[in-house]
Amino acid sequence: MEPMNQGQYNHAADEIDLFDLIDDIKEKWYWLIGTGLVSVVLAGLYAFMATPTFQTEVVYKPVTEAELLPLNQPRLKDVFDIAADKSYMTAEQAFKDVRAQALSGSLLREFYNLLLSEKDPQLLPLIFNEKISPEQNFSKFTERFSSVDPGAKQNDVFLRLKFELSDAALASAVLNRYSDFMLQKHRDETREAVSMRIEAKLDQWRIQADEMRTKYLAEKERRLLTLEEAAAVAASINQQRPLYDAERVSVGAQPPLYMMGEKALRSEITQLKGRAQRGEDAYIAGLPELLWKIKTVEETQIAWNRVKYIQLDQSAIVPLSAIKPRKLLVLALGAVAGGMAGIMFALMAAAQVRRRQRKLNEKARS
């Protein structure tokens, strides 16, 4: 057998033998065990001493169309300018409106300022830090909120609002308060918007009615002046009865008005003036119908206490366990990290021993 030359020896020395590595780890086992134990202990200290974070949620679902009937009653169709077979607000639209408002920045800020103004000694330290600016405090507060929104391609039709806090009881209390605050705010804004729209429509109709009356009175006044002039002319020529037969008057050849005779003209004048006593609205085309719509809408009452825009399916409950830190996961990761670090330290220690031994052997040969 030929002896190995220097190049072959170096190549063989550079090769890594898996069994040698295993032997090195066995030889330096205390590095593996020690590092693993230290890592697990540190992970345990973090898991059990870190401030826990609890998460709770409220769940909403769409309402039925029946719960929006007080708002979609037929009497208000003309107010909202919608067709008879359409609704002012559908259950889907109501759900979208609440969903859009659920995490509105302005609404969250209003709610946050309300919490700060109460100065709750238990809650205030958890949501306000004097070392940072008010804007940064508000930003951290909004980060505690999250939502799971049903998508168009998902079967889940529920809207979930989630909130995180280091106190489990306060987390559920704050989220329930925000849910009530948000829903009440939406009810108030919707009611105000509908009321303003009804008042605006009534004002429009009242102005339209006044315009119709003004136009009618102007036409009536012109007619009276014309009749007075014609009656005066008929009186001046002593024309008491009509000079023509209505059946003989050709179309487009209307005779002068005075030819009707003073008696007929005075009679028409008396009738026109007498309308004021009987009420003239009935003589104005389209006005009675318009006044009926105004009266109907004015008498319409919306049962706001029966209107629901979204259904609260589940209130926030006190969570039983924290979502952060996950103790078992932290311990498992600590054990894995400690084991890997222990193996590396054991191999490095074994390599250091071999290096020293090689130097001693080289000195002995020299």
Coordinates of C-alpha atoms in Angstrom, one line a residue:
M1 CA 0.0 0.0 0.0
E2 CA 1.4 3.3 -1.0
P3 CA 1.9 6.0 1.7
M4 CA -0.3 9.1 1.5
N5 CA 1.4 12.2 0.2
Q6 CA 1.0 15.6 1.9
G7 CA -1.9 16.8 -0.4
Q8 CA -3.8 13.6 0.2
Y9 CA -3.3 13.9 4.0
N10 CA -4.5 17.5 4.1
H11 CA -7.6 16.6 2.0
A12 CA -8.4 13.7 4.4
A13 CA -7.9 16.0 7.4
D14 CA -10.3 18.5 5.9
E15 CA -13.1 16.0 5.5
I16 CA -15.9 16.1 8.2
D17 CA -16.8 12.8 9.7
L18 CA -20.4 12.8 11.0
F19 CA -19.6 10.2 13.6
D20 CA -16.7 12.3 14.8
L21 CA -19.1 15.2 15.3
I22 CA -21.4 13.0 17.3
D23 CA -18.5 11.8 19.4
D24 CA -17.5 15.4 20.0
I25 CA -21.0 16.3 21.2
K26 CA -21.1 13.2 23.5
E27 CA -17.7 14.2 24.9
K28 CA -18.8 17.8 25.6
W29 CA -22.4 16.9 26.6
Y30 CA -22.3 19.3 29.5
W31 CA -22.2 22.2 27.0
L32 CA -25.4 20.9 25.3
I33 CA -27.2 20.3 28.6
G34 CA -26.0 23.5 30.2
T35 CA -26.8 25.8 27.3
G36 CA -30.2 24.1 26.8
L37 CA -31.1 24.6 30.5
V38 CA -30.0 28.2 30.5
S39 CA -32.1 28.9 27.4
V40 CA -35.1 27.2 28.8
V41 CA -34.8 29.1 32.1
L42 CA -34.5 32.4 30.3
A43 CA -37.5 31.6 28.1
G44 CA -39.4 30.6 31.1
L45 CA -38.6 33.8 32.9
Y46 CA -39.7 35.8 29.9
A47 CA -42.9 33.7 29.5
F48 CA -44.0 34.0 33.1
M49 CA -42.7 37.6 33.9
A50 CA -43.6 39.4 30.6
T51 CA -46.7 41.5 30.7
P52 CA -49.5 39.4 29.2
T53 CA -51.8 40.7 26.5
F54 CA -55.4 39.6 26.4
Q55 CA -57.7 39.8 23.4
T56 CA -61.4 39.9 23.2
E57 CA -63.9 40.4 20.4
V58 CA -67.5 41.5 19.6
V59 CA -69.3 39.9 16.7
Y60 CA -71.9 41.5 14.5
K61 CA -74.2 40.1 11.8
P62 CA -76.6 41.7 9.3
V63 CA -80.2 42.4 10.3
T64 CA -83.2 41.3 8.3
E65 CA -85.1 43.7 6.1
A66 CA -88.1 43.7 8.5
E67 CA -86.0 45.5 11.1
L68 CA -85.6 48.4 8.7
L69 CA -89.3 48.7 7.7
P70 CA -89.9 51.8 9.9
L71 CA -87.3 53.6 7.9
N72 CA -88.5 52.2 4.5
Q73 CA -92.2 52.9 4.9
P74 CA -94.0 53.9 1.7
R75 CA -94.9 57.4 2.9
L76 CA -91.3 58.4 2.7
K77 CA -90.6 57.2 -0.8
D78 CA -91.1 60.7 -2.3
V79 CA -88.9 62.2 0.4
F80 CA -86.0 59.9 -0.6
D81 CA -86.7 60.2 -4.4
I82 CA -86.8 56.4 -4.8
A83 CA -89.0 54.1 -6.8
A84 CA -91.9 52.4 -5.2
D85 CA -90.2 49.0 -5.4
K86 CA -86.9 50.3 -3.9
S87 CA -85.9 50.8 -0.3
Y88 CA -84.1 53.8 1.2
M89 CA -81.8 51.4 3.2
T90 CA -81.3 47.7 2.7
A91 CA -79.9 45.3 5.2
E92 CA -76.8 45.0 3.2
Q93 CA -76.3 48.8 3.0
A94 CA -76.9 49.2 6.7
F95 CA -74.3 46.6 7.4
K96 CA -71.8 48.3 5.1
D97 CA -72.4 51.7 6.8
V98 CA -71.8 50.3 10.3
R99 CA -68.7 48.4 9.0
A100 CA -67.3 51.6 7.5
Q101 CA -67.8 53.4 10.8
A102 CA -66.6 50.6 13.1
L103 CA -62.9 51.6 12.9
S104 CA -63.2 55.2 11.8
G105 CA -60.3 57.2 12.9
S106 CA -62.4 60.2 14.0
L107 CA -64.8 57.9 16.0
L108 CA -61.8 56.1 17.7
R109 CA -60.3 59.5 18.6
E110 CA -63.6 60.7 20.1
F111 CA -63.9 57.5 22.1
Y112 CA -60.3 57.7 23.2
N113 CA -60.7 61.3 24.4
L114 CA -63.8 60.2 26.3
L115 CA -61.8 57.5 28.1
L116 CA -59.0 60.0 28.9
S117 CA -61.5 62.5 30.3
E118 CA -62.9 59.9 32.8
K119 CA -59.4 59.4 34.3
D120 CA -60.0 55.9 35.4
P121 CA -57.1 55.0 37.7
Q122 CA -57.0 51.4 36.5
L123 CA -57.4 52.1 32.8
L124 CA -55.5 55.3 32.3
P125 CA -52.0 53.8 32.9
L126 CA -52.7 51.2 30.3
I127 CA -53.7 53.5 27.5
F128 CA -51.7 56.7 28.2
N129 CA -48.0 57.1 28.6
E130 CA -46.8 60.5 29.7
K131 CA -43.3 59.9 28.2
I132 CA -44.7 60.1 24.6
S133 CA -46.9 62.6 22.8
P134 CA -50.7 62.5 22.7
E135 CA -50.6 61.6 19.0
Q136 CA -48.3 58.6 19.7
N137 CA -50.5 57.5 22.6
F138 CA -53.6 57.6 20.3
S139 CA -51.7 55.7 17.6
K140 CA -50.8 52.9 20.1
F141 CA -54.4 52.9 21.2
T142 CA -55.7 52.4 17.7
E143 CA -53.2 49.5 17.2
R144 CA -55.0 47.6 19.9
F145 CA -58.1 47.4 17.7
S146 CA -58.4 45.1 14.7
S147 CA -61.2 43.7 12.7
V148 CA -62.0 40.5 10.7
D149 CA -64.2 41.7 7.9
P150 CA -66.2 39.3 5.7
G151 CA -65.0 39.4 2.2
A152 CA -67.0 39.0 -1.0
K153 CA -65.7 35.4 -1.6
Q154 CA -66.0 34.2 2.0
N155 CA -68.9 32.4 3.6
D156 CA -68.4 34.2 6.8
V157 CA -71.0 37.1 7.0
F158 CA -69.9 38.2 10.5
L159 CA -68.0 41.3 11.4
R160 CA -65.6 40.9 14.3
L161 CA -64.0 43.7 16.2
K162 CA -61.0 42.7 18.4
F163 CA -59.3 44.6 21.2
E164 CA -56.1 43.9 23.1
L165 CA -55.1 45.0 26.6
S166 CA -52.9 43.8 29.4
D167 CA -56.0 43.5 31.7
A168 CA -58.5 40.9 30.7
A169 CA -61.5 42.4 32.5
L170 CA -60.8 45.9 31.3
A171 CA -60.3 44.7 27.7
S172 CA -63.8 43.3 27.6
A173 CA -65.3 46.4 29.3
V174 CA -63.6 48.8 27.0
L175 CA -64.6 46.9 23.8
N176 CA -68.2 46.6 25.0
R177 CA -68.3 50.3 25.7
Y178 CA -66.8 51.1 22.3
S179 CA -69.4 48.8 20.7
D180 CA -72.2 50.7 22.4
F181 CA -70.6 54.0 21.7
M182 CA -70.2 53.2 18.0
L183 CA -73.7 51.9 17.5
Q184 CA -75.3 54.8 19.3
K185 CA -73.2 57.2 17.3
H186 CA -74.4 55.6 14.1
R187 CA -78.0 55.7 15.2
D188 CA -77.8 59.4 16.1
E189 CA -76.1 60.3 12.8
T190 CA -78.5 58.3 10.7
R191 CA -81.5 59.8 12.5
E192 CA -80.1 63.3 12.1
A193 CA -79.4 62.7 8.4
V194 CA -82.9 61.3 7.7
S195 CA -84.5 64.2 9.7
M196 CA -82.5 66.8 7.8
R197 CA -83.5 65.1 4.5
I198 CA -87.2 65.1 5.4
E199 CA -87.1 68.8 6.5
A200 CA -85.2 69.7 3.3
K201 CA -87.8 67.9 1.2
L202 CA -90.7 69.6 3.1
D203 CA -89.1 73.0 2.6
Q204 CA -88.7 72.3 -1.1
W205 CA -92.4 71.3 -1.4
R206 CA -93.6 74.3 0.7
I207 CA -91.6 76.6 -1.6
Q208 CA -93.1 74.9 -4.6
A209 CA -96.6 75.3 -3.2
D210 CA -95.9 79.0 -2.5
E211 CA -94.7 79.5 -6.1
M212 CA -97.8 77.8 -7.4
R213 CA -100.0 80.1 -5.3
T214 CA -98.1 83.2 -6.3
K215 CA -98.4 82.2 -10.0
Y216 CA -102.1 81.5 -9.6
L217 CA -102.8 84.8 -7.8
A218 CA -100.9 86.8 -10.4
E219 CA -102.9 85.1 -13.2
K220 CA -106.1 85.7 -11.3
E221 CA -105.3 89.4 -10.8
R222 CA -104.6 89.8 -14.5
R223 CA -107.9 88.0 -15.3
L224 CA -109.8 90.4 -13.0
L225 CA -108.2 93.4 -14.5
T226 CA -109.0 92.2 -18.0
L227 CA -112.6 91.5 -17.0
E228 CA -113.0 94.8 -15.3
E229 CA -111.8 96.6 -18.5
A230 CA -114.1 94.5 -20.7
A231 CA -117.1 95.1 -18.4
A232 CA -116.4 98.9 -18.5
V233 CA -116.3 98.8 -22.3
A234 CA -119.6 96.8 -22.4
A235 CA -121.2 99.2 -20.0
S236 CA -120.1 102.2 -22.1
I237 CA -121.9 100.8 -25.1
N238 CA -124.8 99.4 -23.1
Q239 CA -123.9 95.9 -24.0
Q240 CA -125.7 93.7 -21.4
R241 CA -125.9 90.4 -23.2
P242 CA -123.5 88.5 -25.5
L243 CA -123.5 89.7 -29.1
Y244 CA -122.5 86.3 -30.4
D245 CA -123.5 82.7 -30.3
A246 CA -120.7 80.5 -28.9
E247 CA -121.6 77.8 -31.4
R248 CA -120.9 80.1 -34.3
V249 CA -117.5 81.3 -33.2
S250 CA -114.8 79.7 -35.3
V251 CA -111.7 78.3 -33.8
G252 CA -108.9 80.9 -33.7
A253 CA -111.4 83.8 -34.1
Q254 CA -112.1 84.6 -30.5
P255 CA -114.3 87.8 -30.4
P256 CA -113.4 90.7 -28.1
L257 CA -114.1 90.0 -24.4
Y258 CA -116.6 93.0 -24.0
M259 CA -118.9 91.2 -26.5
M260 CA -119.8 88.7 -23.7
G261 CA -121.9 91.5 -22.2
E262 CA -121.5 93.4 -19.0
K263 CA -123.8 91.0 -17.0
A264 CA -121.7 87.9 -17.8
L265 CA -118.4 89.7 -17.2
R266 CA -119.6 91.1 -13.8
S267 CA -120.8 87.6 -12.9
E268 CA -117.3 86.1 -13.6
I269 CA -115.7 88.8 -11.6
T270 CA -117.9 88.1 -8.7
Q271 CA -117.1 84.4 -8.9
L272 CA -113.3 85.0 -9.1
K273 CA -113.4 87.3 -6.0
G274 CA -115.5 84.8 -4.1
R275 CA -112.9 82.1 -4.4
A276 CA -110.9 83.7 -1.6
Q277 CA -113.7 82.9 0.9
R278 CA -114.0 79.3 -0.3
G279 CA -110.3 78.6 -0.4
E280 CA -108.3 79.0 -3.6
D281 CA -105.9 76.1 -3.2
A282 CA -108.4 73.7 -4.8
Y283 CA -108.4 75.8 -8.0
I284 CA -104.6 75.6 -8.4
A285 CA -103.6 72.6 -10.6
G286 CA -101.4 70.1 -8.8
L287 CA -101.5 72.0 -5.5
P288 CA -104.0 69.8 -3.6
E289 CA -101.8 66.7 -4.4
L290 CA -98.7 68.5 -3.2
L291 CA -100.3 69.7 0.0
W292 CA -101.5 66.2 0.7
K293 CA -97.9 64.9 0.3
I294 CA -96.7 67.6 2.7
K295 CA -99.3 66.8 5.3
T296 CA -98.7 63.0 5.0
V297 CA -94.9 63.4 5.6
E298 CA -95.5 65.9 8.4
E299 CA -97.7 63.3 10.2
T300 CA -95.4 60.4 9.5
Q301 CA -93.6 59.1 12.6
I302 CA -90.5 56.9 12.4
A303 CA -90.3 54.4 15.3
W304 CA -86.6 54.8 15.8
N305 CA -86.6 52.4 18.7
R306 CA -87.6 49.6 16.4
V307 CA -84.9 50.4 13.7
K308 CA -81.8 48.2 13.8
Y309 CA -78.9 48.6 11.4
I310 CA -76.8 45.7 12.6
Q311 CA -77.3 42.8 15.0
L312 CA -74.9 42.3 17.9
D313 CA -74.3 38.6 17.8
Q314 CA -71.8 38.3 20.7
S315 CA -70.6 40.8 23.3
A316 CA -67.0 40.9 24.4
I317 CA -66.4 38.4 27.2
V318 CA -63.4 38.3 29.6
P319 CA -60.7 36.1 28.0
L320 CA -59.5 33.2 30.0
S321 CA -55.9 33.2 28.6
A322 CA -53.5 35.6 27.1
I323 CA -52.6 35.6 23.5
K324 CA -49.1 37.0 24.2
P325 CA -46.8 35.6 25.3
R326 CA -47.6 32.0 24.3
K327 CA -45.8 30.3 27.2
L328 CA -45.6 26.8 25.6
L329 CA -44.4 28.2 22.3
V330 CA -41.8 30.4 24.1
L331 CA -40.5 27.4 26.1
A332 CA -40.4 25.2 23.0
L333 CA -38.5 27.9 21.0
G334 CA -36.2 28.4 24.0
A335 CA -35.4 24.7 24.1
V336 CA -34.8 24.4 20.4
A337 CA -32.6 27.5 20.4
G338 CA -30.7 26.3 23.5
G339 CA -30.2 22.9 21.9
M340 CA -28.8 24.4 18.7
A341 CA -26.6 26.7 20.6
G342 CA -25.4 23.9 22.9
I343 CA -24.5 21.7 19.9
M344 CA -22.5 24.6 18.5
F345 CA -20.7 25.3 21.7
A346 CA -19.9 21.6 22.2
L347 CA -18.4 21.3 18.7
M348 CA -16.4 24.5 19.2
A349 CA -15.1 23.2 22.6
A350 CA -14.1 19.8 21.0
A351 CA -12.5 21.6 18.1
Q352 CA -10.5 23.7 20.5
V353 CA -9.3 20.6 22.3
R354 CA -8.2 19.0 19.1
R355 CA -6.4 22.1 18.1
R356 CA -4.4 22.2 21.3
Q357 CA -3.6 18.5 21.0
R358 CA -2.4 19.0 17.4
K359 CA -0.1 21.8 18.5
L360 CA 1.3 19.7 21.3
N361 CA 1.9 16.8 18.9
E362 CA 3.7 19.1 16.4
K363 CA 6.0 20.4 19.2
A364 CA 6.7 16.9 20.3
R365 CA 7.7 15.8 16.8
S366 CA 9.9 18.9 16.3

